[in-house]
Coordinates of C-alpha atoms in Angstrom, one line a residue:
M1 CA -18.8 23.7 5.9
D2 CA -20.6 25.4 8.8
K3 CA -23.7 25.8 6.7
R4 CA -23.7 22.1 5.7
L5 CA -23.1 20.9 9.3
D6 CA -25.9 23.2 10.5
Q7 CA -28.3 21.6 7.9
I8 CA -27.4 18.1 9.1
R9 CA -27.7 19.1 12.8
T10 CA -31.1 20.8 12.2
R11 CA -32.5 17.7 10.4
A12 CA -31.3 15.4 13.1
R13 CA -32.7 17.6 15.8
N14 CA -36.1 17.9 14.0
A15 CA -36.3 14.1 13.8
T16 CA -36.3 13.9 17.6
Q17 CA -38.2 17.1 18.5
G18 CA -41.6 17.3 17.0
S19 CA -41.1 16.7 13.2
D20 CA -44.3 15.3 11.6
Q21 CA -42.1 13.1 9.5
P22 CA -39.3 12.0 11.9
L23 CA -38.2 9.1 9.7
L24 CA -37.7 11.4 6.7
S25 CA -35.8 14.0 8.7
A26 CA -33.5 11.4 10.2
A27 CA -32.8 9.8 6.8
Q28 CA -32.1 13.2 5.3
A29 CA -29.6 14.0 8.1
H30 CA -27.9 10.7 7.6
N31 CA -27.7 11.1 3.8
L32 CA -26.3 14.6 4.1
A33 CA -23.7 13.4 6.5
A34 CA -22.6 10.8 4.0
L35 CA -22.6 13.4 1.2
T36 CA -20.4 15.7 3.3
A37 CA -17.9 12.9 4.0
S38 CA -17.7 12.1 0.3
D39 CA -17.3 15.7 -0.7
C40 CA -14.5 16.1 1.7
G41 CA -12.7 13.1 0.2
M42 CA -13.5 10.7 3.1
A43 CA -14.8 7.9 0.9
Q44 CA -14.7 5.1 3.5
L45 CA -16.6 7.1 6.1
A46 CA -19.2 7.9 3.4
R47 CA -19.6 4.2 2.6
D48 CA -19.8 3.3 6.3
L49 CA -22.5 5.8 6.9
C50 CA -24.6 4.6 3.9
A51 CA -24.2 0.9 5.0
G52 CA -25.1 1.7 8.6
Q53 CA -28.2 3.5 7.6
A54 CA -29.3 0.8 5.2
A55 CA -28.8 -1.9 7.8
I56 CA -31.1 0.0 10.3
L57 CA -33.9 0.7 7.8
L58 CA -33.8 -2.7 6.0
R59 CA -34.1 -4.6 9.3
A60 CA -37.5 -3.0 9.9
G61 CA -39.1 -5.2 7.2
G62 CA -42.1 -4.5 4.9
D63 CA -43.9 -1.2 4.7
D64 CA -45.2 1.2 2.1
A65 CA -43.4 2.5 -0.9
A66 CA -42.3 5.8 0.6
T67 CA -40.6 4.1 3.5
A68 CA -39.1 1.5 1.2
K69 CA -37.5 4.3 -0.8
L70 CA -35.9 5.6 2.3
A71 CA -34.5 2.2 3.0
L72 CA -33.1 1.8 -0.5
Q73 CA -31.7 5.3 -0.8
P74 CA -28.4 4.4 1.1
L75 CA -27.9 1.5 -1.4
I76 CA -28.4 3.9 -4.3
N77 CA -26.0 6.3 -2.6
L78 CA -23.4 3.5 -2.4
G79 CA -23.7 3.1 -6.1
R80 CA -23.2 6.8 -6.6
L81 CA -20.1 6.7 -4.5
L82 CA -18.7 4.0 -6.9
I83 CA -19.4 6.4 -9.8
R84 CA -17.6 9.2 -7.9
D85 CA -14.6 6.9 -7.4
G86 CA -14.5 6.0 -11.1
D87 CA -15.2 2.4 -10.1
E88 CA -16.4 0.4 -13.2
S89 CA -18.7 -1.8 -11.0
G90 CA -21.1 1.1 -10.5
H91 CA -23.3 0.0 -13.4
H92 CA -23.4 -3.6 -12.2
H93 CA -24.5 -2.3 -8.8
F94 CA -27.6 -0.6 -10.2
E95 CA -28.4 -3.5 -12.5
R96 CA -28.3 -6.0 -9.6
L97 CA -30.5 -3.7 -7.5
F98 CA -33.1 -3.4 -10.2
T99 CA -33.1 -7.0 -11.2
A100 CA -33.6 -8.2 -7.6
A101 CA -36.4 -5.7 -7.1
K102 CA -38.1 -6.7 -10.4
S103 CA -38.0 -10.4 -9.5
R104 CA -38.8 -9.7 -5.9
T105 CA -36.0 -11.9 -4.7
D106 CA -33.5 -11.8 -1.8
T107 CA -30.0 -10.6 -2.6
V108 CA -26.9 -9.0 -1.1
I109 CA -25.9 -5.6 -2.4
A110 CA -22.5 -4.1 -1.3
G111 CA -22.4 -6.7 1.5
I112 CA -25.9 -5.8 2.8
P113 CA -28.7 -8.4 2.7
I114 CA -32.0 -7.2 1.3
S115 CA -35.2 -9.1 0.9
F116 CA -37.4 -7.6 -1.8
S117 CA -40.0 -10.2 -1.0
E118 CA -40.5 -8.5 2.4
L119 CA -39.6 -4.9 1.6
T120 CA -43.1 -3.8 0.6
A121 CA -46.5 -4.9 1.9
T122 CA -48.6 -4.6 -1.3
Q123 CA -48.2 -5.4 -5.0
E124 CA -48.9 -1.8 -5.8
D125 CA -46.1 -0.6 -3.6
H126 CA -43.8 -3.2 -5.1
R127 CA -44.6 -1.9 -8.6
T128 CA -43.9 1.7 -7.4
I129 CA -40.4 0.6 -6.2
V130 CA -39.6 -1.3 -9.4
Q131 CA -40.5 1.7 -11.5
W132 CA -38.5 4.0 -9.3
L133 CA -35.4 1.8 -9.4
W134 CA -35.8 1.5 -13.2
S135 CA -35.5 5.3 -13.4
I136 CA -32.5 5.2 -11.2
L137 CA -30.9 2.5 -13.4
L138 CA -31.5 4.6 -16.5
S139 CA -30.0 7.8 -15.0
D140 CA -27.3 6.6 -12.6
G141 CA -26.6 3.3 -14.4
T142 CA -26.0 5.1 -17.7
R143 CA -23.7 7.7 -16.1
A144 CA -21.7 4.9 -14.5
L145 CA -20.9 3.7 -18.0
T146 CA -20.4 7.1 -19.7
Q147 CA -18.1 8.5 -17.0
T148 CA -15.8 5.5 -17.4
G149 CA -15.7 5.9 -21.2
R150 CA -17.8 2.8 -22.0
W151 CA -19.9 4.5 -24.7
S152 CA -20.7 1.3 -26.6
Q153 CA -22.0 -0.4 -23.5
A154 CA -23.9 2.8 -22.6
L155 CA -25.7 2.7 -25.9
Q156 CA -26.6 -1.0 -25.5
H157 CA -27.9 -0.2 -22.0
I158 CA -30.3 2.5 -23.1
Q159 CA -31.4 0.6 -26.1
R160 CA -32.1 -2.5 -24.0
H161 CA -34.3 -0.4 -21.6
N162 CA -36.0 1.5 -24.4
A163 CA -34.6 4.8 -23.0
I164 CA -34.1 6.7 -26.2
G165 CA -37.1 9.1 -26.4
R166 CA -37.8 11.8 -29.0
R167 CA -36.9 14.7 -26.7
L168 CA -33.3 15.5 -26.1
L169 CA -33.2 14.2 -22.6
D170 CA -30.6 12.0 -21.0
G171 CA -31.2 8.9 -23.1
R172 CA -31.1 10.6 -26.4
Q173 CA -28.2 12.8 -25.5
T174 CA -26.3 9.6 -24.5
A175 CA -27.2 8.0 -27.9
V176 CA -25.9 11.0 -29.8
L177 CA -22.6 11.1 -27.8
A178 CA -22.2 7.3 -28.0
H179 CA -22.6 7.1 -31.8
S180 CA -20.2 10.1 -32.1
A181 CA -17.6 8.5 -29.8
C182 CA -17.9 5.1 -31.5
G183 CA -17.1 6.5 -35.0
D184 CA -20.6 7.1 -36.4
P185 CA -20.9 10.9 -36.4
D186 CA -23.3 10.9 -39.3
Y187 CA -25.9 8.9 -37.4
A188 CA -25.3 11.0 -34.3
L189 CA -26.2 14.1 -36.3
Q190 CA -29.3 12.4 -37.7
L191 CA -30.4 11.6 -34.2
L192 CA -29.8 15.1 -33.2
D193 CA -31.6 16.7 -36.1
S194 CA -34.7 14.5 -35.6
S195 CA -34.9 15.3 -31.8
H196 CA -37.8 17.2 -30.4
T197 CA -36.4 20.3 -28.7
E198 CA -39.3 21.8 -26.8
S199 CA -37.5 24.1 -24.3
P200 CA -34.7 26.8 -24.6
W201 CA -32.2 24.6 -22.7
E202 CA -32.8 21.7 -25.2
H203 CA -32.0 24.1 -28.1
T204 CA -28.8 25.1 -26.4
V205 CA -27.8 21.5 -25.7
A206 CA -28.7 20.5 -29.3
A207 CA -26.5 23.3 -30.7
T208 CA -23.6 22.4 -28.4
L209 CA -23.8 18.7 -29.3
R210 CA -24.0 19.5 -33.0
V211 CA -20.7 21.4 -32.8
L212 CA -19.1 18.6 -30.9
C213 CA -20.2 15.9 -33.3
R214 CA -19.0 17.9 -36.4
S215 CA -15.7 18.6 -34.7
R216 CA -15.2 14.9 -34.0
A217 CA -16.0 14.1 -37.6
G218 CA -13.4 16.7 -38.8
R219 CA -15.9 19.0 -40.3
D220 CA -16.3 22.8 -40.2
R221 CA -18.0 24.2 -37.2
P222 CA -21.6 25.1 -37.9
P223 CA -23.0 28.6 -37.4
D224 CA -24.6 27.3 -34.2
I225 CA -21.4 27.9 -32.2
E226 CA -21.3 31.6 -33.2
E227 CA -24.9 32.0 -32.1
I228 CA -24.2 30.3 -28.8
V229 CA -21.1 32.5 -28.2
E230 CA -23.1 35.6 -28.9
R231 CA -26.2 34.7 -26.9
Y232 CA -24.7 32.9 -23.8
P233 CA -23.7 35.9 -21.7
Q234 CA -27.1 37.6 -22.2
A235 CA -29.2 34.4 -22.0
E236 CA -31.9 34.4 -19.3
K237 CA -30.4 32.8 -16.2
T238 CA -32.1 29.8 -14.9
V239 CA -33.1 29.3 -11.2
R240 CA -30.2 29.0 -8.8
E241 CA -30.6 25.3 -8.5
H242 CA -29.7 25.0 -12.2
S243 CA -26.5 27.0 -11.9
A244 CA -24.4 23.9 -12.4
F245 CA -26.0 23.3 -15.8
R246 CA -25.3 26.8 -16.9
V247 CA -21.7 26.9 -15.7
R248 CA -20.7 23.5 -17.1
Q249 CA -22.5 24.2 -20.4
G250 CA -20.5 27.5 -20.6
L251 CA -17.2 25.7 -20.0
C252 CA -18.1 23.2 -22.8
V253 CA -18.8 26.1 -25.2
I254 CA -15.5 27.8 -24.3
D255 CA -13.7 24.6 -25.4
L256 CA -15.7 24.2 -28.6
A257 CA -15.5 27.8 -29.6
M258 CA -11.7 28.1 -29.1
G259 CA -10.3 30.8 -31.5
L260 CA -13.6 32.5 -32.0
P261 CA -14.1 36.1 -30.9
G262 CA -16.4 36.6 -27.9
T263 CA -15.3 33.7 -25.7
H264 CA -13.9 36.1 -23.1
H265 CA -17.4 37.3 -22.5
I266 CA -18.5 33.7 -21.9
T267 CA -15.7 33.2 -19.4
E268 CA -16.8 36.3 -17.5
A269 CA -20.4 35.1 -17.4
V270 CA -19.3 31.6 -16.3
V271 CA -17.2 33.0 -13.5
H272 CA -20.0 35.4 -12.4
D273 CA -22.5 32.5 -12.3
A274 CA -20.0 30.4 -10.3
L275 CA -19.5 33.2 -7.7
E276 CA -23.3 33.9 -7.5
A277 CA -24.0 30.2 -6.9
E278 CA -21.8 30.1 -3.8
D279 CA -21.1 26.4 -4.7
A280 CA -17.6 25.1 -4.0
S281 CA -18.0 22.4 -6.7
L282 CA -18.6 25.1 -9.4
A283 CA -15.6 27.1 -8.1
H284 CA -13.5 23.9 -8.5
D285 CA -14.8 23.4 -12.1
V286 CA -13.8 26.9 -13.1
L287 CA -10.4 26.8 -11.4
T288 CA -9.5 23.4 -13.0
H289 CA -10.6 24.6 -16.5
R290 CA -7.4 25.6 -18.2
T291 CA -8.8 28.4 -20.4
C292 CA -10.9 29.9 -17.6
R293 CA -8.1 29.7 -15.1
A294 CA -5.7 31.5 -17.5
R295 CA -8.2 34.4 -17.9
L296 CA -9.0 34.9 -14.2
A297 CA -7.8 38.0 -12.4
P298 CA -5.7 36.9 -9.4
S299 CA -8.2 38.3 -6.9
T300 CA -11.0 36.3 -8.5
A301 CA -9.0 33.1 -8.5
A302 CA -8.2 33.7 -4.8
T303 CA -11.9 34.1 -4.0
L304 CA -12.8 30.9 -5.8
Q305 CA -10.0 29.0 -4.0
E306 CA -11.0 30.4 -0.6
R307 CA -14.5 29.0 -1.3
I308 CA -13.1 25.6 -2.0
D309 CA -10.8 25.7 1.1
A310 CA -13.7 26.7 3.3
S311 CA -15.9 23.9 2.1
G312 CA -13.4 21.1 2.8
L313 CA -13.9 19.8 -0.8
G314 CA -11.6 16.9 -1.5
Q315 CA -9.3 17.6 1.4
G316 CA -9.4 14.0 2.7
T317 CA -10.3 14.9 6.3
L318 CA -12.4 17.1 8.5
P319 CA -11.2 19.4 11.3
A320 CA -11.6 17.6 14.7
E321 CA -14.4 19.8 15.9
A322 CA -16.3 19.5 12.6
R323 CA -16.0 15.7 12.6
R324 CA -17.3 15.5 16.2
D325 CA -20.3 17.7 15.2
L326 CA -21.0 15.5 12.2
M327 CA -20.8 12.2 14.0
E328 CA -22.9 13.5 16.9
S329 CA -25.6 14.4 14.4
V330 CA -25.3 10.9 12.8
R331 CA -25.8 9.3 16.2
T332 CA -28.8 11.4 16.8
S333 CA -30.3 10.5 13.5
E334 CA -29.6 6.8 14.0
K335 CA -31.5 6.8 17.2
A336 CA -34.3 8.7 15.6
L337 CA -34.5 6.2 12.8
K338 CA -34.8 3.3 15.3
N339 CA -37.4 5.2 17.3
A340 CA -39.5 6.0 14.2
L341 CA -39.4 2.4 13.0
N342 CA -40.3 1.0 16.4
P343 CA -42.5 3.6 18.1
S344 CA -43.7 1.3 20.9
S345 CA -40.2 1.5 22.4
R346 CA -39.3 5.0 21.5
T347 CA -36.7 6.9 23.6
D348 CA -35.6 10.4 23.4
A349 CA -32.6 10.5 21.1
S350 CA -30.7 13.0 23.3
T351 CA -31.6 11.9 26.8
G352 CA -32.5 8.2 26.4
Q353 CA -35.8 8.8 28.3
G354 CA -39.0 7.2 27.0
V355 CA -41.4 9.4 25.1
A356 CA -45.0 8.8 23.9
P357 CA -45.3 7.2 20.5
D358 CA -46.4 9.5 17.7
T359 CA -49.3 7.5 16.3
G360 CA -50.3 10.3 13.9
T361 CA -47.1 10.3 11.9
E362 CA -47.7 9.9 8.2
A363 CA -45.4 8.0 5.8
P364 CA -42.8 10.3 4.3
R365 CA -43.9 11.8 1.0
E366 CA -40.9 14.0 0.1
R367 CA -38.0 12.7 -2.0
P368 CA -35.1 11.5 0.2
E369 CA -31.9 13.4 -0.4
G370 CA -29.1 11.4 -2.0
I371 CA -25.5 11.6 -3.1
N372 CA -25.0 12.8 -6.6
E373 CA -22.8 10.9 -9.0
H374 CA -20.6 13.8 -10.0
P375 CA -17.5 13.9 -7.7
H376 CA -17.7 17.6 -7.3
R377 CA -21.4 18.2 -7.9
H378 CA -22.4 19.2 -4.4
G379 CA -19.6 21.2 -2.9
V380 CA -20.0 21.9 0.8
A381 CA -21.0 25.5 1.2

């Protein structure tokens, strides 16, 4: 928790004290604050923070694509909060956002008015925003359907948007799982076997999906699962940012390989990866996995639980001091947002005194941070 609060505080402070991209720094601080509230189980506060930031940024009117993305990020985060809550309206949220952007019309999203006719100044910037929201619709919109078990609708969604490529990326994985879930495992396996798997992780995903599809069809497990069980503990570890993939893929393999020798070694590797990642969300995943939990030494289980407790993950509240710290950073970032959007009337966010406008500030080029759809994907470290 202390680490996350320090990250928010630093970004908010940077937005007011010499950052060459104050708008981006302020937006990142605000987005991290909303993410922290959501991780801690304070859903209403997270929604309020997203809505407040969107209102500030959207009132500024038209600008370039980078600034427009910052303005839209809180609305995207609101949709991701719906997914975290298991709300079935999540997909509709992203569809409405994309449709309004594509037609460049005015609309109201989550109670927030937005004018796509005024959001960007040029046609090129508008096309950039439409393409960006299309990618969001395909990723987050699809997950909104799959995480609520609507596989048939998810398949229709990716087919309608031509999102089933040849590589085993999100769209094709969704198609395989959807056909399997909807009672057509043979076609699911055909899709899988005709996929282009160009990287090691795609081979691993393909093997895992093949076992799952055959299991759902009541068929014998293929040799793939034995190879996965044998190779998983020794497999080359990905970069730290990909720890979530490795841990969750390992948990899936444990379920699919039940009864085979060697799964204890996978459990040990998964637990090791979760501890190395220092991510409370992964600690949560391991502790709530029945097989993993049963195999944990008491001291290891205690260490993982301590990490979750220290993060505030899912507790529904924040300690009073931590909440004051969080909200002070939010107020600082809000003032910085207003100053960056209206430099002619800038005031120091901490003192209220006027400061000279930063006429040399470039539009933000980095990707704004957002809330991930998985309810425990970003545990507070």
